[in-house]
XYZ file of C-alpha atoms in Angstrom:
198
model
C -66.370 -91.283 -29.066
C -62.913 -92.151 -28.026
C -61.770 -90.818 -31.341
C -63.634 -87.613 -30.812
C -62.115 -87.140 -27.399
C -58.726 -87.849 -28.762
C -59.183 -85.352 -31.536
C -60.533 -82.736 -29.110
C -57.480 -83.353 -26.893
C -55.141 -83.087 -29.841
C -56.876 -79.860 -30.952
C -56.709 -78.535 -27.392
C -52.988 -79.350 -27.217
C -52.445 -77.702 -30.604
C -54.390 -74.640 -29.510
C -52.345 -74.507 -26.323
C -49.101 -74.805 -28.295
C -50.283 -72.205 -30.715
C -51.156 -69.861 -27.890
C -47.806 -70.400 -26.196
C -46.125 -69.847 -29.523
C -48.104 -66.651 -30.174
C -47.486 -65.353 -26.665
C -43.788 -65.980 -27.113
C -43.846 -64.212 -30.461
C -45.703 -61.297 -29.140
C -43.276 -60.876 -26.247
C -40.380 -61.318 -28.654
C -41.949 -58.814 -30.937
C -42.398 -56.395 -28.066
C -38.803 -56.861 -26.999
C -37.589 -56.464 -30.567
C -39.820 -53.440 -31.102
C -38.430 -51.955 -27.904
C -34.873 -52.635 -29.072
C -35.626 -51.164 -32.498
C -37.289 -48.113 -30.979
C -34.327 -47.648 -28.686
C -31.878 -47.804 -31.564
C -33.985 -45.722 -33.908
C -34.691 -42.893 -31.484
C -31.800 -40.452 -31.524
C -30.063 -40.287 -28.189
C -29.471 -36.884 -26.735
C -25.784 -36.461 -26.271
C -24.810 -35.146 -22.915
C -21.881 -32.831 -23.339
C -19.999 -32.119 -20.184
C -18.673 -28.615 -20.170
C -16.165 -27.646 -17.548
C -17.012 -24.256 -16.205
C -13.978 -22.588 -14.780
C -14.725 -21.063 -11.443
C -14.361 -17.350 -11.539
C -11.195 -16.445 -9.745
C -11.938 -14.450 -6.687
C -10.722 -10.946 -7.222
C -8.403 -9.812 -4.476
C -9.834 -7.303 -2.071
C -8.822 -3.862 -3.102
C -6.224 -2.732 -0.623
C -5.072 0.774 -0.168
C -1.855 1.394 -1.975
C 0.779 2.524 0.382
C 1.516 6.177 0.016
C 4.875 6.415 -1.610
C 7.570 8.189 0.322
C 8.336 11.555 -1.225
C 11.497 11.502 -3.275
C 14.061 13.583 -1.444
C 15.367 16.588 -3.308
C 18.995 16.171 -4.228
C 21.058 19.329 -4.213
C 24.004 18.847 -6.522
C 27.168 19.850 -4.706
C 25.875 19.094 -1.193
C 27.274 15.930 0.366
C 24.562 14.344 2.551
C 27.148 11.832 3.833
C 29.650 14.546 4.730
C 31.839 14.009 7.785
C 32.025 17.766 8.384
C 30.554 19.133 11.626
C 26.987 20.413 11.160
C 27.855 24.113 11.100
C 30.573 23.665 8.469
C 28.269 21.426 6.439
C 25.518 24.092 6.435
C 28.011 26.610 5.061
C 28.423 24.385 1.952
C 24.814 25.344 1.020
C 25.904 28.850 -0.081
C 25.086 29.551 -3.731
C 23.452 26.079 -4.061
C 20.283 26.416 -1.951
C 18.695 29.766 -2.646
C 15.783 29.768 -0.160
C 15.566 29.306 3.612
C 15.621 25.695 4.848
C 15.266 23.919 8.148
C 18.140 21.556 8.829
C 18.441 18.800 11.423
C 21.869 17.512 12.330
C 23.809 15.821 15.094
C 27.568 15.943 15.392
C 27.260 13.054 17.846
C 25.462 10.629 15.476
C 26.430 12.139 12.097
C 22.783 12.766 11.176
C 22.219 15.339 8.420
C 18.808 16.208 6.968
C 17.575 19.116 4.860
C 13.869 19.648 5.504
C 11.500 20.679 2.715
C 8.210 22.463 3.486
C 5.745 20.049 5.091
C 8.309 17.249 5.640
C 8.298 15.001 8.664
C 11.258 15.775 10.930
C 12.391 12.825 13.062
C 14.060 14.491 16.002
C 15.837 13.224 19.100
C 16.012 16.191 21.493
C 18.856 14.541 23.419
C 21.333 14.636 20.490
C 19.836 16.523 17.506
C 20.063 20.221 16.764
C 17.651 22.263 14.679
C 19.026 24.914 12.337
C 17.609 27.416 9.892
C 19.740 28.041 6.838
C 19.536 31.701 5.756
C 20.541 32.401 2.153
C 21.052 35.943 0.918
C 17.927 38.023 1.539
C 16.773 36.005 4.601
C 16.574 37.251 8.194
C 15.539 35.171 11.189
C 13.284 37.025 13.662
C 13.967 35.261 16.978
C 10.350 35.240 18.224
C 8.857 33.394 15.263
C 9.285 29.669 16.070
C 5.742 28.384 16.671
C 5.056 25.247 18.764
C 8.690 24.841 19.755
C 8.881 25.620 23.482
C 12.149 25.296 25.359
C 14.336 26.278 22.452
C 17.799 27.413 23.365
C 20.072 29.307 21.004
C 23.312 27.520 20.281
C 24.876 29.565 17.488
C 23.933 32.125 14.885
C 25.430 34.010 11.988
C 24.175 35.742 8.859
C 24.012 32.288 7.195
C 22.270 30.229 9.870
C 20.659 30.060 13.276
C 21.131 26.909 15.362
C 19.162 25.975 18.447
C 18.378 22.944 20.520
C 15.032 21.908 21.945
C 14.925 21.233 25.662
C 14.200 17.455 25.922
C 11.659 17.483 28.782
C 9.568 20.360 27.406
C 9.728 18.962 23.872
C 8.513 15.533 25.009
C 5.604 17.210 26.800
C 4.307 18.188 23.345
C 3.621 14.511 22.550
C 5.135 12.263 19.927
C 3.956 14.322 16.941
C 3.632 18.086 16.676
C 2.809 20.390 13.782
C 5.315 23.211 13.884
C 6.569 26.070 11.777
C 9.467 28.464 11.743
C 9.113 31.875 10.125
C 11.800 33.968 8.542
C 11.769 37.163 6.593
C 12.807 36.445 3.018
C 13.144 39.212 0.418
C 11.054 41.524 2.605
C 8.159 39.054 3.136
C 7.218 36.524 5.798
C 8.304 33.041 4.724
C 6.828 30.015 6.527
C 8.742 26.751 6.969
C 6.092 24.249 8.197
C 7.014 20.721 9.262
C 5.803 17.837 11.373
C 8.024 17.113 14.354
C 8.110 13.437 15.332
C 10.072 12.613 18.452
C 12.553 9.766 18.466
C 13.708 8.019 21.618
């Protein structure tokens, strides 16, 4: 009986060892299978793509209105040191239509005004003139929106007048104005925008 017990114990120990060994194998197998399955399965490659941020487009801004290119009359010196009246007489046979002219013998300012131009005018020192080429006549009562005008000089080639400072400033800083002449038998309008300077 002792022998039987011994054998049963030995068999029990062997069974226990066998079980431990099988359990270890099975866990090893599971681990190995897991490793194999991990290596066999294709890995999805993660490709990082840099997406450039769209550059913010600048806000559309209004383009500044370009200043009109002044008309250059060949033969007329805009930097002339001549007094205004003598300078206007140099227009003969060069400018062939009536023009408004602003000048100041005190400051040396000289400006030929085209239709619709802005006229920057200081009534304390500037004079307003109308150049009259051949075929032009200046009817005295035809200066619209220019109160307080006082005649300074006139000839067949020009009419010069000043604007009374107080009355002119009462018009406000900006005034639409026009001077009319008769040119080749028809009314000829010379519109401009008068902007007062200090």
